[in-house]
Coordinates of C-alpha atoms and ligand atoms in Angstrom, one line a residue:
X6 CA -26.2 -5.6 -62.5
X7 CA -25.0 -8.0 -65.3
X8 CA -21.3 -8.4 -66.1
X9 CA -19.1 -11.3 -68.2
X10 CA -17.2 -13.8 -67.1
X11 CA -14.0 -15.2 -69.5
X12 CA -12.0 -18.3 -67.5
X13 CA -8.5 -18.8 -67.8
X14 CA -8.1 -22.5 -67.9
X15 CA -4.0 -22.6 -67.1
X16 CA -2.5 -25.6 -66.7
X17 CA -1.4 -24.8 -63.1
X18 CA -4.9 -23.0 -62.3
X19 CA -7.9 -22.3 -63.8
X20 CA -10.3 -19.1 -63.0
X21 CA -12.7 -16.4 -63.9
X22 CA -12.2 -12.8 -65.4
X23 CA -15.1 -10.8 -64.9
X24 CA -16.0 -8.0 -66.7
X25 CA -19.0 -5.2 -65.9
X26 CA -19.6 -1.6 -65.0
X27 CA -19.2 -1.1 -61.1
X28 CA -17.5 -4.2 -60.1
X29 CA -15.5 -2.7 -57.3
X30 CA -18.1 -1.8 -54.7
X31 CA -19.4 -5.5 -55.3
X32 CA -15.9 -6.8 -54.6
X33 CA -16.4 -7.9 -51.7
X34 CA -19.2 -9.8 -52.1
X35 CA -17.2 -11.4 -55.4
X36 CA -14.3 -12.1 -53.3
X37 CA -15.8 -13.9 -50.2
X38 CA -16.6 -17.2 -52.7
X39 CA -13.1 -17.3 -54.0
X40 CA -10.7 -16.2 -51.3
X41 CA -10.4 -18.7 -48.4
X42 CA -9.4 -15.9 -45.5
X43 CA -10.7 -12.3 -44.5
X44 CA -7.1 -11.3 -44.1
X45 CA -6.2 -9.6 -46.9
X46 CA -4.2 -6.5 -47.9
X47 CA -4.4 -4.1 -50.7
X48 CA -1.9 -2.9 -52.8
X49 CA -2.2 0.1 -55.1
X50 CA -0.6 3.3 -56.2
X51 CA -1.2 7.1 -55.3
X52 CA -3.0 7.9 -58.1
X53 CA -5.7 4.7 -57.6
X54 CA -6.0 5.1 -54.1
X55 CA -7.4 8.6 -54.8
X56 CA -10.0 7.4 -57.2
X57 CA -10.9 4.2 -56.1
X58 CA -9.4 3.1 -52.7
X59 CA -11.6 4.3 -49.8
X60 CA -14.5 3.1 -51.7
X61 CA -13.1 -0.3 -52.6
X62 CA -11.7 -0.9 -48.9
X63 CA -15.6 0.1 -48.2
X64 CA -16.8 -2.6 -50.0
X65 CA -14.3 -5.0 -48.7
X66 CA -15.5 -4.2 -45.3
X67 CA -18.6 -4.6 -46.0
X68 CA -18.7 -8.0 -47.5
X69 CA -16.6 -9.0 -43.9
X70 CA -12.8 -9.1 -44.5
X71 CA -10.6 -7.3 -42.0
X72 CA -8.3 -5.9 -44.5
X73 CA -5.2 -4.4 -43.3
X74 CA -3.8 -0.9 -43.9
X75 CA -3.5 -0.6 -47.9
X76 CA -0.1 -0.6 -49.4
X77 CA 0.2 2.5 -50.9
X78 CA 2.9 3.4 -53.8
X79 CA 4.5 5.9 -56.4
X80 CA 2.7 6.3 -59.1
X81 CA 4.4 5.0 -62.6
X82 CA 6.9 2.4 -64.1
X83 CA 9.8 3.3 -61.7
X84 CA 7.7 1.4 -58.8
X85 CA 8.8 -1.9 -60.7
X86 CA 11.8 -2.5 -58.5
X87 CA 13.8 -4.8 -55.6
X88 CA 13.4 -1.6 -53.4
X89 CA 9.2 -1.6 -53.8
X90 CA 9.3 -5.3 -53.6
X91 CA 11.3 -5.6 -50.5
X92 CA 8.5 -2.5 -48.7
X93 CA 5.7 -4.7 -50.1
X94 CA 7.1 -8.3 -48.4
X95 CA 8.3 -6.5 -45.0
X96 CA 4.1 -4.9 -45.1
X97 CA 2.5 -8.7 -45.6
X98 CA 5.0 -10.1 -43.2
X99 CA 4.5 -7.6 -40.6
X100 CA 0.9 -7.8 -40.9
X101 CA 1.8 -11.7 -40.3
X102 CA -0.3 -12.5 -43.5
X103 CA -0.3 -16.1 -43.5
X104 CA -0.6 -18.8 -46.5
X105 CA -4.6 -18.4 -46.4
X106 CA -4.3 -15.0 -47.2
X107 CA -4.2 -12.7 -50.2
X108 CA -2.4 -10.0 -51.5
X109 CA -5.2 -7.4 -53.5
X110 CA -3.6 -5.8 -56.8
X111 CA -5.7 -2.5 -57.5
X112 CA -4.4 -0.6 -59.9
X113 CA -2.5 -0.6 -63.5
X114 CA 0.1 -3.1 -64.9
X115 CA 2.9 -1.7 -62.3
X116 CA 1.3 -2.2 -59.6
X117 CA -0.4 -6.3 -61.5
X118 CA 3.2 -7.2 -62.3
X119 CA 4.8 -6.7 -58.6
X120 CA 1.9 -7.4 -56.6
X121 CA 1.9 -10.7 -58.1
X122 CA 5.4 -11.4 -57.9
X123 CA 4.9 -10.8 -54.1
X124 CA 2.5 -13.1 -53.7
X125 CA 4.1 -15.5 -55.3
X126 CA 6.9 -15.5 -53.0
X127 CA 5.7 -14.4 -50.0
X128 CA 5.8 -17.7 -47.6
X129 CA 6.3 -19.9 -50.6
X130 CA 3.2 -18.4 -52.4
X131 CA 0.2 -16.8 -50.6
X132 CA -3.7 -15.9 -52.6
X133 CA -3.5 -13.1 -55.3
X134 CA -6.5 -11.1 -56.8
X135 CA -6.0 -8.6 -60.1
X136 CA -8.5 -5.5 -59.8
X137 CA -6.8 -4.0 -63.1
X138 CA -7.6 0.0 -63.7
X139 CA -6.4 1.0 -66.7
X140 CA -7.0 -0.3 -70.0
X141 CA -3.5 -1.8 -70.3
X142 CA -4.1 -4.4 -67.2
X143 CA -7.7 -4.9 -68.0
X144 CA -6.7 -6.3 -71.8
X145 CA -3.6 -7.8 -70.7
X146 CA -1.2 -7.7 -67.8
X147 CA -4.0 -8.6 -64.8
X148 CA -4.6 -12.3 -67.6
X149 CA -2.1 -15.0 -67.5
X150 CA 0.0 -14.8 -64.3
X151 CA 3.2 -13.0 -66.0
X152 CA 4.9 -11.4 -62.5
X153 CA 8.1 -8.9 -62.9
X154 CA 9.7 -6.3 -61.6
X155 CA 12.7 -4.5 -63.2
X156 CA 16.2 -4.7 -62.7
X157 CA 18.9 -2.3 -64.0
X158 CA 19.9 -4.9 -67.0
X159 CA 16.3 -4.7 -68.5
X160 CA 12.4 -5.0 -68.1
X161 CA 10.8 -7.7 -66.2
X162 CA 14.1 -9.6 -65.9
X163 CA 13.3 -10.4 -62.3
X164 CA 9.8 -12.6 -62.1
X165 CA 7.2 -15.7 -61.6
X166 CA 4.2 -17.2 -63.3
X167 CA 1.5 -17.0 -60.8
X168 CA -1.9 -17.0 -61.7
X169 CA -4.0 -14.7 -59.7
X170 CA -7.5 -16.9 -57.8
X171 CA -9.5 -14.1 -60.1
X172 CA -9.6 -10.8 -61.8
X173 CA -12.1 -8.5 -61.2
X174 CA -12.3 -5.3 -64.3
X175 CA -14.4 -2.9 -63.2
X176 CA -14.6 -1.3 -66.7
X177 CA -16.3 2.4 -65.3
X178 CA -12.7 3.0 -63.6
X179 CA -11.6 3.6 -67.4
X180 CA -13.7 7.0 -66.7
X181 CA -10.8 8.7 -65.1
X182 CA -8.0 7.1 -66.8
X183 CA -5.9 10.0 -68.9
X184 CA -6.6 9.7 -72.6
X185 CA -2.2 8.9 -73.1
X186 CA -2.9 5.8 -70.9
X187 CA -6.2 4.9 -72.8
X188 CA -4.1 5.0 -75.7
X189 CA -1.0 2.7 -74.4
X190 CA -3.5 0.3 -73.8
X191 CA -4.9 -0.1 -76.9
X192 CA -1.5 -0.6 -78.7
X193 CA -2.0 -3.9 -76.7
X194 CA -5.7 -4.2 -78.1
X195 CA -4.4 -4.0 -81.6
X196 CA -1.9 -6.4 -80.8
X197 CA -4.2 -9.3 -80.7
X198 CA -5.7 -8.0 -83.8
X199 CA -2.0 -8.4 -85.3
X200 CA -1.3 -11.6 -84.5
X201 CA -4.0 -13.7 -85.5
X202 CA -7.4 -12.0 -86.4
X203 CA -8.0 -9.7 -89.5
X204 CA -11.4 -10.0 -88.6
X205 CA -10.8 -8.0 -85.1
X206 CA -8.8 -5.8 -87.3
X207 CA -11.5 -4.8 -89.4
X208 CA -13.4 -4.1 -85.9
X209 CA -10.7 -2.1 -84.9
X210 CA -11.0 0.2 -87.8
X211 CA -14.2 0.6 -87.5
X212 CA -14.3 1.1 -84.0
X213 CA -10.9 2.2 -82.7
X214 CA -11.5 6.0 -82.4
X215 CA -14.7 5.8 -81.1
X216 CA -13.3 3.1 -78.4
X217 CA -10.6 5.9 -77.5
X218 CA -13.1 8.3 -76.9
X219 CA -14.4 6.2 -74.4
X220 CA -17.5 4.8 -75.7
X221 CA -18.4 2.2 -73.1
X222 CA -20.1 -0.3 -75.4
X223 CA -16.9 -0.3 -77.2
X224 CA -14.5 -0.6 -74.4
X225 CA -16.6 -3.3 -73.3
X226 CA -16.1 -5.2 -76.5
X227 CA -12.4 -4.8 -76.9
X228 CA -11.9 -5.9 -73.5
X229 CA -13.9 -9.1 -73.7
X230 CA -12.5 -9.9 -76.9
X231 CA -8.8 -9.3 -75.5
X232 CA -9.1 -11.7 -72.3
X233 CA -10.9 -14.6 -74.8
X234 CA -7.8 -14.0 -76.7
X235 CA -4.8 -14.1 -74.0
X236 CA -7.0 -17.0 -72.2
X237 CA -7.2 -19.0 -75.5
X238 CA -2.8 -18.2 -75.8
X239 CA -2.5 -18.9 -72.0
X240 CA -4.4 -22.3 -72.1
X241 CA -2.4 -23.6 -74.9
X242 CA 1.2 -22.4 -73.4
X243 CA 0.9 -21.1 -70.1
X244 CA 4.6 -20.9 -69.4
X245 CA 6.2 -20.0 -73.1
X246 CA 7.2 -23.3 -73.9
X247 CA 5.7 -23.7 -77.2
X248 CA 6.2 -20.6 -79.3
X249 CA 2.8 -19.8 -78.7
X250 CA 2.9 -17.3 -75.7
X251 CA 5.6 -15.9 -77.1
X252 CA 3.5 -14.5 -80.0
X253 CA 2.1 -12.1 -77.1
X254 CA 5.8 -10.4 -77.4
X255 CA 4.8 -8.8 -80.9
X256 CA 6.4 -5.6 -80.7
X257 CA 7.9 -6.0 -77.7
X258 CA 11.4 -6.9 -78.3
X259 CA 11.8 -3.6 -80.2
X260 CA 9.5 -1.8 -77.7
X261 CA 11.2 -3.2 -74.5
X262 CA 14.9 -1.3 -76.3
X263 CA 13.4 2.2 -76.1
X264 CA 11.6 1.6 -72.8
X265 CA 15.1 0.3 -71.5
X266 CA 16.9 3.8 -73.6
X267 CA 14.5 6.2 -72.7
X268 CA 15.2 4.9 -68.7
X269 CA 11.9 4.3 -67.6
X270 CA 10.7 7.7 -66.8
X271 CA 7.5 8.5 -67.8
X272 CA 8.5 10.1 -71.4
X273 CA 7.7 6.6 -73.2
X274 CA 4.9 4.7 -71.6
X275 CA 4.4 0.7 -71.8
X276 CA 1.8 0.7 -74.4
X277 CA 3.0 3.2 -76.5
X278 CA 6.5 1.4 -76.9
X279 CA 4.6 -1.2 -77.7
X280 CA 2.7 0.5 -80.3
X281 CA 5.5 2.0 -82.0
X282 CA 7.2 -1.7 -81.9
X283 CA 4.7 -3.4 -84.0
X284 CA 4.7 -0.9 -86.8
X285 CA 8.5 -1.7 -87.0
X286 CA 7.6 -5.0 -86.3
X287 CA 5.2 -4.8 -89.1
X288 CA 7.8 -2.7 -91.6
X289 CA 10.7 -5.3 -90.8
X290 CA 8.9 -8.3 -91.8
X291 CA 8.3 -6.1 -95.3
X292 CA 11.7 -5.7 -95.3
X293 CA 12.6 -9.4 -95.5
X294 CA 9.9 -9.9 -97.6
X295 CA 7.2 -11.3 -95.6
X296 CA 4.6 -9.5 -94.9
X297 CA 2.9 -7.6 -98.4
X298 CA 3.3 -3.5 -98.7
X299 CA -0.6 -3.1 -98.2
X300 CA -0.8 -4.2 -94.8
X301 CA 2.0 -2.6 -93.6
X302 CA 0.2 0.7 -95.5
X303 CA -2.8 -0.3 -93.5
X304 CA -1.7 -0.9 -89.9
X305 CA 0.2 2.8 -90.8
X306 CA -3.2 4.0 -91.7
X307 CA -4.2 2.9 -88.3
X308 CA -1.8 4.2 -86.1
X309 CA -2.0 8.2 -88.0
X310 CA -6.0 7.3 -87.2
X311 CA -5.8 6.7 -83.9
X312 CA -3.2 8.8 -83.2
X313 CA -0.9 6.4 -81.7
X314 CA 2.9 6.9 -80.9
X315 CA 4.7 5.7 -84.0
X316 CA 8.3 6.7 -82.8
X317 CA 10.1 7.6 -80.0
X318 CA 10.2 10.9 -78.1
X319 CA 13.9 11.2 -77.4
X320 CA 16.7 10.2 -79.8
X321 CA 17.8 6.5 -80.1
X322 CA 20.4 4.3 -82.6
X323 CA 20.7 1.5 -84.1
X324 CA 23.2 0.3 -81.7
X325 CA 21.3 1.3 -78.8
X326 CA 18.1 -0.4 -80.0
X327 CA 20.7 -3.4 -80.9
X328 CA 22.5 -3.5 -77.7
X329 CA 19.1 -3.2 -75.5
X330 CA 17.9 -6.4 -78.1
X331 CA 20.4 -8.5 -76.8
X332 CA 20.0 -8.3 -73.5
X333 CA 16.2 -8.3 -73.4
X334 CA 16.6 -11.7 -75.9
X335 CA 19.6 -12.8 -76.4
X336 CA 21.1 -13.0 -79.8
X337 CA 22.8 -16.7 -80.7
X338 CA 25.7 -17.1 -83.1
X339 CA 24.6 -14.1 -84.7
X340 CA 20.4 -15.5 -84.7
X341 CA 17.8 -13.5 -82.5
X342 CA 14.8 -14.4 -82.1
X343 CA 11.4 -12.1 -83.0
X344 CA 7.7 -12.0 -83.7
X345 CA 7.4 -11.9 -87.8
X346 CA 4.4 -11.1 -89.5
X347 CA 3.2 -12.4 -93.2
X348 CA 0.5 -10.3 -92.8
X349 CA -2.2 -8.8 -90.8
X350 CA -3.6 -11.7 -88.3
X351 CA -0.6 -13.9 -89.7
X352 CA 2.3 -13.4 -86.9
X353 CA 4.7 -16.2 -85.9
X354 CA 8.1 -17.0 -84.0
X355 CA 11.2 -16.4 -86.3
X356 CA 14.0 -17.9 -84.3
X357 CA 16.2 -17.5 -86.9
X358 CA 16.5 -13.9 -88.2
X359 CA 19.7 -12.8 -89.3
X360 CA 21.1 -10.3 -86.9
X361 CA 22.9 -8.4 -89.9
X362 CA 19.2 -7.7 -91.7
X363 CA 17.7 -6.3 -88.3
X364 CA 20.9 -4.0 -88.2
X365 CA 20.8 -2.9 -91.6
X366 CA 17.1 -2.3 -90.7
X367 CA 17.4 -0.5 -87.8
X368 CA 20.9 1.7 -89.2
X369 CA 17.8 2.8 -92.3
X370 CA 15.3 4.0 -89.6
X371 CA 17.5 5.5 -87.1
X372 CA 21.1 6.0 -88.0
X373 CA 24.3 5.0 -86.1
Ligands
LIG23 P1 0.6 1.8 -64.8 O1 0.3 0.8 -63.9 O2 1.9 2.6 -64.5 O3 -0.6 2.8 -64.8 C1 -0.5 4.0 -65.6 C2 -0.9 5.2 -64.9 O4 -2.3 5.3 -64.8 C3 -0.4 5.3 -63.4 O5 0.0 6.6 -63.2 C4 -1.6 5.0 -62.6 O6 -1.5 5.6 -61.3 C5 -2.7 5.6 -63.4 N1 -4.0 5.0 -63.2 C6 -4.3 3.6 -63.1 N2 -5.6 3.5 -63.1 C7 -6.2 4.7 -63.2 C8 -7.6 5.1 -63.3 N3 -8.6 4.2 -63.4 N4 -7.8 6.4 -63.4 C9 -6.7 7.3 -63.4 N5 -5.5 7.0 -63.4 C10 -5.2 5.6 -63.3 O7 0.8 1.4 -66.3 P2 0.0 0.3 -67.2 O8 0.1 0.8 -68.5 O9 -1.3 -0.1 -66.6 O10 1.0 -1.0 -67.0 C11 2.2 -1.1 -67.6 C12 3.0 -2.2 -67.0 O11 2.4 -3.4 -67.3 C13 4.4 -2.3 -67.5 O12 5.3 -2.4 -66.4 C14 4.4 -3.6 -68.3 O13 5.7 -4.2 -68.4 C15 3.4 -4.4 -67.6 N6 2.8 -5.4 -68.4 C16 2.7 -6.7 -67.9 C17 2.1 -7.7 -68.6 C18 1.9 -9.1 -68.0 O14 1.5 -10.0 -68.7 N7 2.2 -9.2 -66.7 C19 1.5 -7.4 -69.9 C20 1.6 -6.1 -70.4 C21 2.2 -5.1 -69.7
LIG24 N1 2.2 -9.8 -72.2 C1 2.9 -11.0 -72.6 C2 2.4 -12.2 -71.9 O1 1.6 -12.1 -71.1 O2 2.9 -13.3 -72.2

C-alpha cells in the first residue's frame, strides 16, 4: 500500500504527515519508529470509537504496545472543556503514563485540540500522535500543534502549541463521515484557496462538488494540497508572531462570534462558521473597497455550488457579532484586527480596520 508523506518543519519540531487509504490498521507498525514507549493511551469520542476503535486498538496491539483502556468521550464541540480535560489528565495519571509515553488523538478536531492540550501538560509535556477522522482535522486542526479547549468567555481561549511526533490520515475513514461534516471541512479547504492561491481556486471549481461527493482521488488531492499549505504557514510562523499564521484565521473572527452566539450546540458546526465567515470576510473587504465585485460574485458562486452554509441558522445582531469580536480579538482604541482580502488568493492582516466600518457593516447584513 502506497501513501504520502508532507513534513512539518516547525521551529520547535519537525515531522511527517502521512496520507493513504487504510492507514489505521498499519498504525501500529507506523507508530513503533516514532514513539519511544509501548505505553500509550487512546483518546476518542463515541461516535469514532464505533467506527474505528476496536480495529485501531487491534492494530496497536499487534504492532506490540500495551495500550491502556481508551478514553472514551461525548461526541461534539461541547467536549472542548476544563471538565473533559480534567477526566482526560486524572485517566493518563492513573494509568501512571510517564514522560516516554503518548497520548493517541483518534478522532475529529474536538477530540485533536484537547487531546493535544493534555499532552502538552501532562507531566510537563508527554508524546502526542494526531489520527484525524474527519475532513476538518485531516486538512487542518491534526497540522501545526494549535491545542484549545473552550472556556465560557470564548473558543479556544484556554491552550498550548504542541506539535504532535506525527499525524497519521487515514483518508477511507472519510467513508462514514456525514455529508454536514464533509462539508464543514471543506470551508477550511477553500480557505487556503482564499488566501493565497487562485490557482487552487480554479481546482476547487472544478472539483469541489465532485470532492463532496466523496470522490477519493479528489479527497486525496485537497488534503495533500491542504497540509503542504498549513506546513509551508507553520514553518514560516509557527507560533503567530509574524502576521503570517494569523492569515489561517480568515473567517474566523466573524465565524468564532456565531459559534460563541449560537452556544456551541451542534446547530452551527466549526466548518460551517467558518464558511459563512469568509463570504463576509470576502463582502467586507468589498465594502472598504479592497477586494473587486467579481470575486466576491465568484466565491458567492461557490458557496450556492457547493451548497455551503452562507448564514447562520438562528438569529444574530450586529452587536452580538460585535460584542463576541471583541472578546475573541480584542478591539484597540477603537482598531480590531482582521483577515482582508484584495482578492481571491490575495488575503492579508489588517490591524487597523476601523471598528465603525465593521459596525456599519455588520448593522447592513443583520440589523441591531
Ligand atoms: P468534531 O471533532 O466534533 O467531529 C465532528 C463529528 O464527526 C463528531 O460527531 C464526530 O464524532 C464525528 N466523526 C469524526 N470522524 C468520523 C468518521 N470518520 N465517521 C463518522 N463520524 C465521524 O469536529 P471537527 O469539525 O473535526 O473539528 C472541529 C474542531 O476543530 C473545533 O473545535 C475547532 O475549533 C477545531 N479546530 C482546530 C484547529 C487547530 O489548528 N487546532 C483548526 C481548525 C479547527
Ligand atoms: N487553524 C488556525 C491555525 O492553525 O493557526
Amino acid at each position: 500500500m502506497t501513501h504520502s508523506t508532507v513534513n512539518v518543519a516547525a521551529s520547535s519540531a519537525s515531522y511527517d504527515i502521512h496520507i493513504g487509504e487504510g492507514l489505521l490498521s498499519r498504525a501500529g507498525d507506523m507508530l513503533k519508529g516514532v514513539l519511544p514507549s509501548k505505553k500509550i493511551c487512546v483518546v476518542t469520542d463515541e461516535q469514532v470509537a464505533k467506527h474505528y476503535l476496536f480495529d485501531f486498538m487491534h492494530a496497536l496491539e499487534f504492532a506490540g504496545f500495551t495500550p491502556y483502556p481508551p478514553v472514551i468521550l461525548a461526541a461534539g464541540e461541547e467536549t472542548k472543556s476544563f471538565q473533559q480535560l480534567q477526566h482526560i489528565i486524572e485517566k493518563a495519571l492513573g494509568y501512571k503514563l510517564d514522560r516516554k509515553s503518548a497520548l493517541v488523538a483518534l478522532g475529529g478536531g474536538v477530540i485533536g485540540d484537547i487531546t493535544g492540550f493534555a499532552a502538552s501538560i501532562i507531566l510537563r509535556g508527554i508524546h502526542f500522535v494526531q489520527v484525524p477522522t474527519t475532513l476538518l482535522a485531516q486538512v487542518d486542526s491534526s497540522v501545526g500543534g494549535k491545542t484549545a479547549i473552550n472556556s465560557p468567555q470564548g473558543k479556544n481561549l484556554v491552550g498550548t502549541f504542541y506539535q504532535p511526533k506525527t499525524v497519521l490520515i487515514d483518508t477511507g475513514t472519510l467513508r462514514t463521515l456525514p455529508e454536514r461534516e464533509l462539508k464543514s471541512g471543506y470551508a477550511e479547504i477553500l480557505k487556503y484557496a482564499l488566501i493565497d492561491s487562485p490557482e487552487f481556486f480554479q481546482w476547487l471549481e472544478q472539483n469541489g462538488q465532485k470532492l463532496l461527493a466523496g470522490d477519493p482521488a479528489a479527497l486525496t488531492y485537497a488534503i495533500e494540497y491542504s497540509c503542504k499549505a498549513k506546513a509551508a504557514i507553520v514553518k514560516a510562523d509557527e507560533k503567530e508572531q509574524k502576521d503570517i499564521r494569523a492569515l489561517l484565521n480568515l473567517g474566523h473572527t466573524f465565524g468564532h462570534a456565531f459559534e460563541a452566539i449560537g452556544g456551541y450546540d451542534g446547530r452551527l458546526l466549526h466548518g460551517e462558521a467558518v464558511g459563512i465567515g469568509l463570504k463576509l470576510a470576502f463582502d467586507f473587504s468589498r465594502e472598504v473597497g479592497l477586494c473587486p465585485a467579481a470575486d466576491c460574485d465568484a466565491l458567492g458562486k461557490h458557496l450556492d455550488k457547493t451548497g455551503l452554509m452562507q448564514t447562520p441558522p438562528f438569529k444574530v445582531t450586529a452587536n452580538d457579532v460585535l460584542a463576541r469580536m471583541k472578546g475573541d480579538k480584542k478591539a484597540k482604541d477603537g482598531k480590531m484586527t482582521f483577515i482582508l482580502a484584495r482578492g481571491i488568493g490575495k488575503s492579508f492582516v489588517a490591524n487597523d480596520v476601523d471598528e465603525a466600518k465593521v459596525t456599519e457593516f455588520l448593522r447592513s447584513r443583520f440589523g441591531g
